[in-house]
Amino acid sequence: MPGLSPSRANDFLQCPLLFRYRVVDRLPEPASPAAARGTLVHAVLEHLFDLPAPERTLDAARAALPERWAQVQQEDPRCLDLHADDAERAAFLAEAERLLTTWFTLEDPTRLEPRARELRVEHDLEDGPRLRGVVDRVDVAPNGWVRVVDYKTGRSPRAGFESSALFQMRFYAYVVWRTRGVLPKRLQLTYLGDGVVVSHEPTEAEMHTLEARVRSIWAGIEDTARSGDWRPRPSRLCDWCAFRDRCPSFGGTPPEVPEGAVERAIGVTPAG
């Protein structure tokens, strides 16, 4: 069944051609230090909660870094050649340690017992795609209140630029609400880059608005898939795009869409 995650929805809004390359063509992308560091920090934080509460210390997190990095490299061979030498690798691990140190100033893991970690959530939207995502952490208070937590290893967005991150959290809240019948009491974005915590209390009205927004995005994706008009949308984000050399906005030529790829990814048949 065609699926949609908050990150892929944001891809389409950012640039339809980027969405096509990732979802329809499934083109490989090189590993990036920022993405690899984020994966590593998430892996350490998940491991930390496997330990008994008194052992969830900063020293334990630091000690876990080399082993978890080896695990990340094993699971994603693209990361094997990420660093040119030992000094570059050491700087990479030092930055990951700094992010973990920041997290310990924001939360005390000895006082937390998450109900779920790296929770895969899915919900089939009627007459729409399968909504899916991975929630970093779900906490449940003694009174039943649910908190959905997401770790961000970058810096918090400037005022007025929070919409993308909040869309992701509302998306997760919606899927939890529809699948478990409980609307999360709080959505928490924890930015380790600058030590900022952004909290939001969702409402049922927001959930209905989110559903309408997702339906609108999916309708746009279906229309684009039928027309085959995956035109790029240049912006400042193009500087970080892995597919820049394939983009006509920068002199590149998009490859032919693989046969049957649109039908498999989107569930519609191109008009041409």
Tab-separated table of N, CA and C in Angstrom, residues 81-240:
chain	number	residue	atom	x	y	z
A	81	ASP	N	33.232	4.785	5.017
A	81	ASP	CA	34.206	5.691	4.400
A	81	ASP	C	33.885	7.150	4.686
A	82	LEU	N	33.189	7.389	5.775
A	82	LEU	CA	32.749	8.758	6.076
A	82	LEU	C	33.901	9.652	6.503
A	83	HIS	N	34.925	9.068	7.146
A	83	HIS	CA	36.026	9.869	7.696
A	83	HIS	C	37.336	9.547	6.988
A	84	ALA	N	38.083	10.600	6.683
A	84	ALA	CA	39.337	10.424	5.945
A	84	ALA	C	40.456	9.881	6.817
A	85	ASP	N	40.431	10.184	8.131
A	85	ASP	CA	41.510	9.732	9.013
A	85	ASP	C	40.994	9.667	10.446
A	86	ASP	N	41.881	9.241	11.362
A	86	ASP	CA	41.504	9.085	12.768
A	86	ASP	C	41.132	10.418	13.410
A	87	ALA	N	41.793	11.490	12.993
A	87	ALA	CA	41.493	12.802	13.578
A	87	ALA	C	40.066	13.232	13.230
A	88	GLU	N	39.662	12.976	12.008
A	88	GLU	CA	38.300	13.323	11.582
A	88	GLU	C	37.280	12.477	12.328
A	89	ARG	N	37.614	11.211	12.517
A	89	ARG	CA	36.716	10.318	13.263
A	89	ARG	C	36.599	10.778	14.711
A	90	ALA	N	37.718	11.175	15.319
A	90	ALA	CA	37.711	11.627	16.711
A	90	ALA	C	36.860	12.886	16.864
A	91	ALA	N	36.963	13.801	15.907
A	91	ALA	CA	36.169	15.027	15.965
A	91	ALA	C	34.676	14.709	15.833
A	92	PHE	N	34.366	13.746	14.990
A	92	PHE	CA	32.974	13.312	14.801
A	92	PHE	C	32.407	12.754	16.104
A	93	LEU	N	33.166	11.898	16.780
A	93	LEU	CA	32.705	11.310	18.040
A	93	LEU	C	32.647	12.350	19.147
A	94	ALA	N	33.554	13.314	19.113
A	94	ALA	CA	33.546	14.374	20.130
A	94	ALA	C	32.286	15.225	20.009
A	95	GLU	N	31.865	15.497	18.784
A	95	GLU	CA	30.645	16.275	18.592
A	95	GLU	C	29.428	15.476	19.048
A	96	ALA	N	29.428	14.165	18.780
A	96	ALA	CA	28.331	13.324	19.264
A	96	ALA	C	28.290	13.335	20.788
A	97	GLU	N	29.452	13.306	21.424
A	97	GLU	CA	29.518	13.363	22.889
A	97	GLU	C	28.983	14.695	23.405
A	98	ARG	N	29.276	15.775	22.691
A	98	ARG	CA	28.759	17.078	23.112
A	98	ARG	C	27.234	17.102	23.079
A	99	LEU	N	26.652	16.501	22.043
A	99	LEU	CA	25.198	16.454	21.930
A	99	LEU	C	24.591	15.639	23.068
A	100	LEU	N	25.223	14.535	23.407
A	100	LEU	CA	24.737	13.710	24.516
A	100	LEU	C	24.862	14.461	25.849
A	101	THR	N	25.951	15.195	26.019
A	101	THR	CA	26.127	15.983	27.242
A	101	THR	C	25.005	17.010	27.381
A	102	THR	N	24.639	17.620	26.270
A	102	THR	CA	23.538	18.587	26.288
A	102	THR	C	22.240	17.910	26.703
A	103	TRP	N	22.008	16.711	26.182
A	103	TRP	CA	20.765	16.012	26.527
A	103	TRP	C	20.662	15.781	28.034
A	104	PHE	N	21.760	15.452	28.672
A	104	PHE	CA	21.740	15.208	30.121
A	104	PHE	C	21.430	16.471	30.918
A	105	THR	N	21.616	17.632	30.313
A	105	THR	CA	21.220	18.870	31.002
A	105	THR	C	19.724	19.141	30.848
A	106	LEU	N	19.085	18.443	29.925
A	106	LEU	CA	17.668	18.671	29.642
A	106	LEU	C	16.759	17.627	30.277
A	107	GLU	N	17.232	16.391	30.399
A	107	GLU	CA	16.420	15.311	30.940
A	107	GLU	C	17.278	14.438	31.848
A	108	ASP	N	16.624	13.805	32.800
A	108	ASP	CA	17.298	12.890	33.726
A	108	ASP	C	16.801	11.474	33.444
A	109	PRO	N	17.590	10.665	32.724
A	109	PRO	CA	17.117	9.329	32.334
A	109	PRO	C	16.911	8.382	33.514
A	110	THR	N	17.484	8.708	34.676
A	110	THR	CA	17.272	7.831	35.842
A	110	THR	C	15.853	7.962	36.376
A	111	ARG	N	15.136	9.009	35.949
A	111	ARG	CA	13.770	9.244	36.419
A	111	ARG	C	12.728	8.960	35.333
A	112	LEU	N	13.191	8.395	34.216
A	112	LEU	CA	12.293	8.125	33.093
A	112	LEU	C	12.194	6.631	32.833
A	113	GLU	N	10.996	6.162	32.540
A	113	GLU	CA	10.788	4.782	32.113
A	113	GLU	C	9.878	4.814	30.884
A	114	PRO	N	10.474	4.997	29.707
A	114	PRO	CA	9.667	5.122	28.494
A	114	PRO	C	8.771	3.902	28.266
A	115	ARG	N	7.572	4.161	27.776
A	115	ARG	CA	6.681	3.063	27.416
A	115	ARG	C	7.147	2.408	26.106
A	116	ALA	N	7.734	3.210	25.228
A	116	ALA	CA	8.222	2.682	23.954
A	116	ALA	C	9.365	3.551	23.450
A	117	ARG	N	10.262	2.915	22.675
A	117	ARG	CA	11.372	3.627	22.045
A	117	ARG	C	11.487	3.154	20.608
A	118	GLU	N	11.830	4.080	19.716
A	118	GLU	CA	11.908	3.758	18.285
A	118	GLU	C	10.644	3.005	17.858
A	119	LEU	N	9.505	3.584	18.215
A	119	LEU	CA	8.209	2.945	17.975
A	119	LEU	C	7.747	3.205	16.542
A	120	ARG	N	7.545	2.135	15.790
A	120	ARG	CA	7.002	2.257	14.430
A	120	ARG	C	5.486	2.362	14.512
A	121	VAL	N	4.950	3.412	13.933
A	121	VAL	CA	3.505	3.634	13.971
A	121	VAL	C	2.977	3.676	12.538
A	122	GLU	N	1.782	3.129	12.337
A	122	GLU	CA	1.156	3.101	11.019
A	122	GLU	C	-0.345	3.260	11.165
A	123	HIS	N	-0.938	3.919	10.188
A	123	HIS	CA	-2.400	4.046	10.140
A	123	HIS	C	-2.807	4.202	8.691
A	124	ASP	N	-3.753	3.373	8.252
A	124	ASP	CA	-4.249	3.461	6.883
A	124	ASP	C	-5.318	4.537	6.808
A	125	LEU	N	-5.008	5.604	6.131
A	125	LEU	CA	-5.956	6.703	5.981
A	125	LEU	C	-7.005	6.301	4.953
A	126	GLU	N	-8.268	6.371	5.337
A	126	GLU	CA	-9.339	5.975	4.426
A	126	GLU	C	-9.246	6.772	3.123
A	127	ASP	N	-9.245	6.040	1.988
A	127	ASP	CA	-9.117	6.654	0.664
A	127	ASP	C	-7.817	7.443	0.527
A	128	GLY	N	-6.816	7.027	1.273
A	128	GLY	CA	-5.533	7.723	1.213
A	128	GLY	C	-4.389	6.750	1.400
A	129	PRO	N	-3.206	7.257	1.701
A	129	PRO	CA	-2.040	6.399	1.872
A	129	PRO	C	-1.970	5.800	3.276
A	130	ARG	N	-1.027	4.928	3.458
A	130	ARG	CA	-0.699	4.424	4.793
A	130	ARG	C	0.261	5.420	5.438
A	131	LEU	N	-0.170	6.024	6.526
A	131	LEU	CA	0.680	6.960	7.245
A	131	LEU	C	1.632	6.167	8.128
A	132	ARG	N	2.894	6.513	8.066
A	132	ARG	CA	3.876	5.744	8.840
A	132	ARG	C	4.987	6.652	9.343
A	133	GLY	N	5.618	6.189	10.414
A	133	GLY	CA	6.732	6.937	10.961
A	133	GLY	C	7.353	6.184	12.119
A	134	VAL	N	8.432	6.723	12.655
A	134	VAL	CA	9.113	6.133	13.800
A	134	VAL	C	9.230	7.200	14.887
A	135	VAL	N	8.635	6.916	16.039
A	135	VAL	CA	8.643	7.847	17.170
A	135	VAL	C	9.831	7.509	18.067
A	136	ASP	N	10.644	8.506	18.372
A	136	ASP	CA	11.839	8.255	19.182
A	136	ASP	C	11.491	7.708	20.571
A	137	ARG	N	10.494	8.320	21.214
A	137	ARG	CA	10.174	7.885	22.580
A	137	ARG	C	8.728	8.219	22.914
A	138	VAL	N	8.087	7.310	23.626
A	138	VAL	CA	6.736	7.546	24.129
A	138	VAL	C	6.759	7.337	25.628
A	139	ASP	N	6.368	8.361	26.382
A	139	ASP	CA	6.266	8.280	27.837
A	139	ASP	C	4.796	8.283	28.228
A	140	VAL	N	4.464	7.506	29.253
A	140	VAL	CA	3.096	7.475	29.763
A	140	VAL	C	3.145	7.765	31.255
A	141	ALA	N	2.467	8.829	31.681
A	141	ALA	CA	2.431	9.212	33.093
A	141	ALA	C	1.479	8.306	33.864
A	142	PRO	N	1.615	8.256	35.200
A	142	PRO	CA	0.711	7.415	36.007
A	142	PRO	C	-0.769	7.711	35.776
A	143	ASN	N	-1.098	8.966	35.412
A	143	ASN	CA	-2.505	9.309	35.176
A	143	ASN	C	-2.959	8.998	33.749
A	144	GLY	N	-2.044	8.374	32.949
A	144	GLY	CA	-2.400	7.977	31.593
A	144	GLY	C	-2.039	8.972	30.516
A	145	TRP	N	-1.564	10.154	30.879
A	145	TRP	CA	-1.180	11.137	29.877
A	145	TRP	C	0.006	10.619	29.065
A	146	VAL	N	-0.065	10.834	27.766
A	146	VAL	CA	0.974	10.355	26.849
A	146	VAL	C	1.806	11.529	26.353
A	147	ARG	N	3.125	11.339	26.375
A	147	ARG	CA	4.040	12.341	25.820
A	147	ARG	C	4.838	11.683	24.703
A	148	VAL	N	4.848	12.351	23.537
A	148	VAL	CA	5.620	11.880	22.385
A	148	VAL	C	6.866	12.755	22.276
A	149	VAL	N	8.037	12.110	22.292
A	149	VAL	CA	9.313	12.834	22.322
A	149	VAL	C	10.119	12.529	21.067
A	150	ASP	N	10.682	13.568	20.482
A	150	ASP	CA	11.548	13.397	19.316
A	150	ASP	C	12.864	14.133	19.561
A	151	TYR	N	13.980	13.447	19.333
A	151	TYR	CA	15.299	14.052	19.509
A	151	TYR	C	15.748	14.663	18.175
A	152	LYS	N	16.211	15.884	18.229
A	152	LYS	CA	16.782	16.547	17.064
A	152	LYS	C	18.232	16.900	17.378
A	153	THR	N	19.160	16.452	16.528
A	153	THR	CA	20.567	16.723	16.821
A	153	THR	C	21.038	18.039	16.216
A	154	GLY	N	20.155	18.729	15.511
A	154	GLY	CA	20.493	20.058	15.021
A	154	GLY	C	20.062	21.130	16.011
A	155	ARG	N	20.079	22.365	15.554
A	155	ARG	CA	19.669	23.489	16.383
A	155	ARG	C	18.185	23.759	16.187
A	156	SER	N	17.579	24.390	17.175
A	156	SER	CA	16.158	24.710	17.084
A	156	SER	C	15.933	25.743	15.983
A	157	PRO	N	14.770	25.676	15.315
A	157	PRO	CA	14.495	26.631	14.228
A	157	PRO	C	14.256	28.035	14.759
A	158	ARG	N	14.556	28.998	13.927
A	158	ARG	CA	14.287	30.389	14.303
A	158	ARG	C	12.787	30.609	14.399
A	159	ALA	N	12.403	31.630	15.132
A	159	ALA	CA	10.984	31.950	15.288
A	159	ALA	C	10.336	32.107	13.921
A	160	GLY	N	9.211	31.425	13.755
A	160	GLY	CA	8.500	31.477	12.491
A	160	GLY	C	8.833	30.344	11.548
A	161	PHE	N	9.831	29.496	11.920
A	161	PHE	CA	10.250	28.392	11.054
A	161	PHE	C	10.021	27.029	11.731
A	162	GLU	N	9.105	26.999	12.689
A	162	GLU	CA	8.874	25.758	13.428
A	162	GLU	C	7.860	24.839	12.761
A	163	SER	N	7.225	25.294	11.680
A	163	SER	CA	6.079	24.570	11.122
A	163	SER	C	6.427	23.164	10.667
A	164	SER	N	7.596	22.976	10.056
A	164	SER	CA	7.969	21.654	9.552
A	164	SER	C	8.111	20.649	10.693
A	165	ALA	N	8.812	21.043	11.766
A	165	ALA	CA	9.009	20.137	12.896
A	165	ALA	C	7.685	19.853	13.603
A	166	LEU	N	6.845	20.880	13.782
A	166	LEU	CA	5.559	20.668	14.445
A	166	LEU	C	4.629	19.825	13.582
A	167	PHE	N	4.740	19.941	12.264
A	167	PHE	CA	3.960	19.083	11.370
A	167	PHE	C	4.311	17.619	11.629
A	168	GLN	N	5.591	17.330	11.764
A	168	GLN	CA	6.024	15.962	12.041
A	168	GLN	C	5.426	15.450	13.348
A	169	MET	N	5.475	16.262	14.389
A	169	MET	CA	4.979	15.814	15.685
A	169	MET	C	3.462	15.665	15.681
A	170	ARG	N	2.764	16.578	15.028
A	170	ARG	CA	1.306	16.436	14.916
A	170	ARG	C	0.948	15.195	14.110
A	171	PHE	N	1.750	14.914	13.101
A	171	PHE	CA	1.565	13.711	12.282
A	171	PHE	C	1.629	12.471	13.173
A	172	TYR	N	2.672	12.390	14.015
A	172	TYR	CA	2.815	11.255	14.927
A	172	TYR	C	1.646	11.202	15.913
A	173	ALA	N	1.274	12.373	16.440
A	173	ALA	CA	0.162	12.422	17.393
A	173	ALA	C	-1.120	11.905	16.744
A	174	TYR	N	-1.333	12.271	15.490
A	174	TYR	CA	-2.531	11.827	14.773
A	174	TYR	C	-2.558	10.302	14.645
A	175	VAL	N	-1.409	9.723	14.261
A	175	VAL	CA	-1.366	8.263	14.090
A	175	VAL	C	-1.572	7.561	15.432
A	176	VAL	N	-0.954	8.069	16.491
A	176	VAL	CA	-1.162	7.492	17.822
A	176	VAL	C	-2.632	7.609	18.227
A	177	TRP	N	-3.232	8.751	17.963
A	177	TRP	CA	-4.639	8.991	18.302
A	177	TRP	C	-5.553	8.015	17.576
A	178	ARG	N	-5.312	7.829	16.279
A	178	ARG	CA	-6.171	6.955	15.484
A	178	ARG	C	-5.961	5.478	15.798
A	179	THR	N	-4.737	5.090	16.124
A	179	THR	CA	-4.462	3.672	16.348
A	179	THR	C	-4.676	3.243	17.796
A	180	ARG	N	-4.533	4.175	18.737
A	180	ARG	CA	-4.628	3.807	20.149
A	180	ARG	C	-5.789	4.468	20.877
A	181	GLY	N	-6.450	5.382	20.185
A	181	GLY	CA	-7.610	6.028	20.786
A	181	GLY	C	-7.287	7.023	21.867
A	182	VAL	N	-6.010	7.407	21.983
A	182	VAL	CA	-5.577	8.364	23.011
A	182	VAL	C	-4.816	9.495	22.332
A	183	LEU	N	-5.282	10.717	22.532
A	183	LEU	CA	-4.564	11.859	21.986
A	183	LEU	C	-3.421	12.218	22.932
A	184	PRO	N	-2.178	12.217	22.440
A	184	PRO	CA	-1.061	12.584	23.318
A	184	PRO	C	-1.298	13.931	23.993
A	185	LYS	N	-0.936	14.000	25.255
A	185	LYS	CA	-1.098	15.236	26.015
A	185	LYS	C	-0.043	16.259	25.624
A	186	ARG	N	1.157	15.762	25.312
A	186	ARG	CA	2.251	16.679	25.001
A	186	ARG	C	3.124	16.113	23.892
A	187	LEU	N	3.558	17.024	23.017
A	187	LEU	CA	4.546	16.714	21.994
A	187	LEU	C	5.812	17.475	22.358
A	188	GLN	N	6.933	16.773	22.373
A	188	GLN	CA	8.179	17.404	22.823
A	188	GLN	C	9.285	17.213	21.796
A	189	LEU	N	9.826	18.314	21.334
A	189	LEU	CA	10.973	18.320	20.443
A	189	LEU	C	12.194	18.740	21.251
A	190	THR	N	13.193	17.863	21.309
A	190	THR	CA	14.385	18.125	22.114
A	190	THR	C	15.556	18.396	21.177
A	191	TYR	N	15.954	19.657	21.084
A	191	TYR	CA	17.037	20.058	20.175
A	191	TYR	C	18.370	20.025	20.917
A	192	LEU	N	19.202	19.069	20.553
A	192	LEU	CA	20.474	18.901	21.243
A	192	LEU	C	21.541	19.856	20.724
A	193	GLY	N	21.340	20.416	19.543
A	193	GLY	CA	22.330	21.335	18.990
A	193	GLY	C	22.503	22.585	19.826
A	194	ASP	N	21.391	23.069	20.416
A	194	ASP	CA	21.487	24.274	21.232
A	194	ASP	C	20.748	24.146	22.560
A	195	GLY	N	20.315	22.925	22.914
A	195	GLY	CA	19.730	22.700	24.232
A	195	GLY	C	18.366	23.325	24.430
A	196	VAL	N	17.573	23.366	23.378
A	196	VAL	CA	16.232	23.951	23.464
A	196	VAL	C	15.189	22.845	23.420
A	197	VAL	N	14.193	22.939	24.295
A	197	VAL	CA	13.076	21.995	24.298
A	197	VAL	C	11.813	22.745	23.889
A	198	VAL	N	11.159	22.253	22.846
A	198	VAL	CA	9.916	22.853	22.367
A	198	VAL	C	8.781	21.890	22.682
A	199	SER	N	7.789	22.347	23.440
A	199	SER	CA	6.649	21.511	23.815
A	199	SER	C	5.365	22.073	23.227
A	200	HIS	N	4.455	21.180	22.942
A	200	HIS	CA	3.177	21.592	22.361
A	200	HIS	C	2.089	20.637	22.832
A	201	GLU	N	0.920	21.175	23.176
A	201	GLU	CA	-0.214	20.352	23.565
A	201	GLU	C	-1.210	20.311	22.405
A	202	PRO	N	-1.322	19.173	21.738
A	202	PRO	CA	-2.213	19.087	20.577
A	202	PRO	C	-3.683	19.020	20.997
A	203	THR	N	-4.550	19.375	20.086
A	203	THR	CA	-5.986	19.308	20.315
A	203	THR	C	-6.623	18.450	19.220
A	204	GLU	N	-7.846	17.979	19.482
A	204	GLU	CA	-8.538	17.195	18.464
A	204	GLU	C	-8.796	18.040	17.217
A	205	ALA	N	-9.047	19.315	17.395
A	205	ALA	CA	-9.241	20.191	16.239
A	205	ALA	C	-7.994	20.205	15.357
A	206	GLU	N	-6.814	20.233	15.994
A	206	GLU	CA	-5.559	20.186	15.231
A	206	GLU	C	-5.428	18.864	14.483
A	207	MET	N	-5.901	17.791	15.084
A	207	MET	CA	-5.809	16.491	14.427
A	207	MET	C	-6.655	16.446	13.160
A	208	HIS	N	-7.836	17.039	13.213
A	208	HIS	CA	-8.675	17.092	12.019
A	208	HIS	C	-8.049	17.986	10.954
A	209	THR	N	-7.432	19.080	11.398
A	209	THR	CA	-6.733	19.949	10.457
A	209	THR	C	-5.551	19.227	9.839
A	210	LEU	N	-4.817	18.454	10.666
A	210	LEU	CA	-3.677	17.686	10.171
A	210	LEU	C	-4.132	16.671	9.129
A	211	GLU	N	-5.244	15.989	9.400
A	211	GLU	CA	-5.744	15.005	8.436
A	211	GLU	C	-6.078	15.678	7.104
A	212	ALA	N	-6.742	16.827	7.156
A	212	ALA	CA	-7.066	17.540	5.928
A	212	ALA	C	-5.795	17.965	5.193
A	213	ARG	N	-4.781	18.368	5.956
A	213	ARG	CA	-3.505	18.778	5.359
A	213	ARG	C	-2.836	17.594	4.673
A	214	VAL	N	-2.825	16.450	5.322
A	214	VAL	CA	-2.205	15.260	4.734
A	214	VAL	C	-2.956	14.840	3.468
A	215	ARG	N	-4.265	14.886	3.511
A	215	ARG	CA	-5.057	14.537	2.324
A	215	ARG	C	-4.738	15.480	1.160
A	216	SER	N	-4.581	16.759	1.470
A	216	SER	CA	-4.246	17.732	0.433
A	216	SER	C	-2.874	17.448	-0.167
A	217	ILE	N	-1.893	17.155	0.694
A	217	ILE	CA	-0.548	16.834	0.212
A	217	ILE	C	-0.585	15.587	-0.661
A	218	TRP	N	-1.314	14.566	-0.206
A	218	TRP	CA	-1.357	13.315	-0.969
A	218	TRP	C	-2.054	13.523	-2.314
A	219	ALA	N	-3.100	14.346	-2.334
A	219	ALA	CA	-3.775	14.643	-3.598
A	219	ALA	C	-2.808	15.321	-4.562
A	220	GLY	N	-1.963	16.215	-4.030
A	220	GLY	CA	-0.961	16.860	-4.859
A	220	GLY	C	0.057	15.865	-5.398
A	221	ILE	N	0.439	14.912	-4.562
A	221	ILE	CA	1.384	13.880	-4.993
A	221	ILE	C	0.762	13.025	-6.090
A	222	GLU	N	-0.496	12.627	-5.918
A	222	GLU	CA	-1.168	11.806	-6.930
A	222	GLU	C	-1.296	12.562	-8.252
A	223	ASP	N	-1.673	13.833	-8.187
A	223	ASP	CA	-1.808	14.624	-9.411
A	223	ASP	C	-0.470	14.741	-10.135
A	224	THR	N	0.584	14.959	-9.370
A	224	THR	CA	1.912	15.074	-9.966
A	224	THR	C	2.347	13.747	-10.573
A	225	ALA	N	2.042	12.649	-9.884
A	225	ALA	CA	2.413	11.328	-10.396
A	225	ALA	C	1.680	11.011	-11.697
A	226	ARG	N	0.415	11.407	-11.780
A	226	ARG	CA	-0.341	11.159	-13.012
A	226	ARG	C	0.218	11.976	-14.175
A	227	SER	N	0.533	13.234	-13.901
A	227	SER	CA	1.012	14.121	-14.963
A	227	SER	C	2.475	13.879	-15.317
A	228	GLY	N	3.236	13.323	-14.364
A	228	GLY	CA	4.664	13.138	-14.584
A	228	GLY	C	5.452	14.431	-14.494
A	229	ASP	N	4.824	15.481	-13.982
A	229	ASP	CA	5.471	16.793	-13.908
A	229	ASP	C	6.176	16.969	-12.571
A	230	TRP	N	7.281	16.237	-12.390
A	230	TRP	CA	8.040	16.292	-11.145
A	230	TRP	C	9.039	17.443	-11.224
A	231	ARG	N	8.552	18.631	-11.409
A	231	ARG	CA	9.468	19.749	-11.619
A	231	ARG	C	10.167	20.140	-10.311
A	232	PRO	N	11.430	20.555	-10.399
A	232	PRO	CA	12.160	20.977	-9.197
A	232	PRO	C	11.641	22.311	-8.676
A	233	ARG	N	11.916	22.551	-7.405
A	233	ARG	CA	11.533	23.814	-6.781
A	233	ARG	C	12.790	24.380	-6.107
A	234	PRO	N	13.614	25.109	-6.836
A	234	PRO	CA	14.897	25.581	-6.287
A	234	PRO	C	14.710	26.453	-5.045
A	235	SER	N	15.639	26.270	-4.106
A	235	SER	CA	15.657	27.062	-2.882
A	235	SER	C	17.062	27.011	-2.303
A	236	ARG	N	17.245	27.661	-1.168
A	236	ARG	CA	18.558	27.625	-0.508
A	236	ARG	C	18.939	26.214	-0.076
A	237	LEU	N	17.937	25.333	0.083
A	237	LEU	CA	18.209	23.955	0.497
A	237	LEU	C	18.891	23.149	-0.600
A	238	CYS	N	18.894	23.664	-1.823
A	238	CYS	CA	19.535	22.941	-2.927
A	238	CYS	C	21.029	22.718	-2.671
A	239	ASP	N	21.637	23.597	-1.889
A	239	ASP	CA	23.076	23.469	-1.603
A	239	ASP	C	23.399	22.172	-0.872
A	240	TRP	N	22.405	21.601	-0.184
A	240	TRP	CA	22.644	20.375	0.574
A	240	TRP	C	22.015	19.148	-0.090
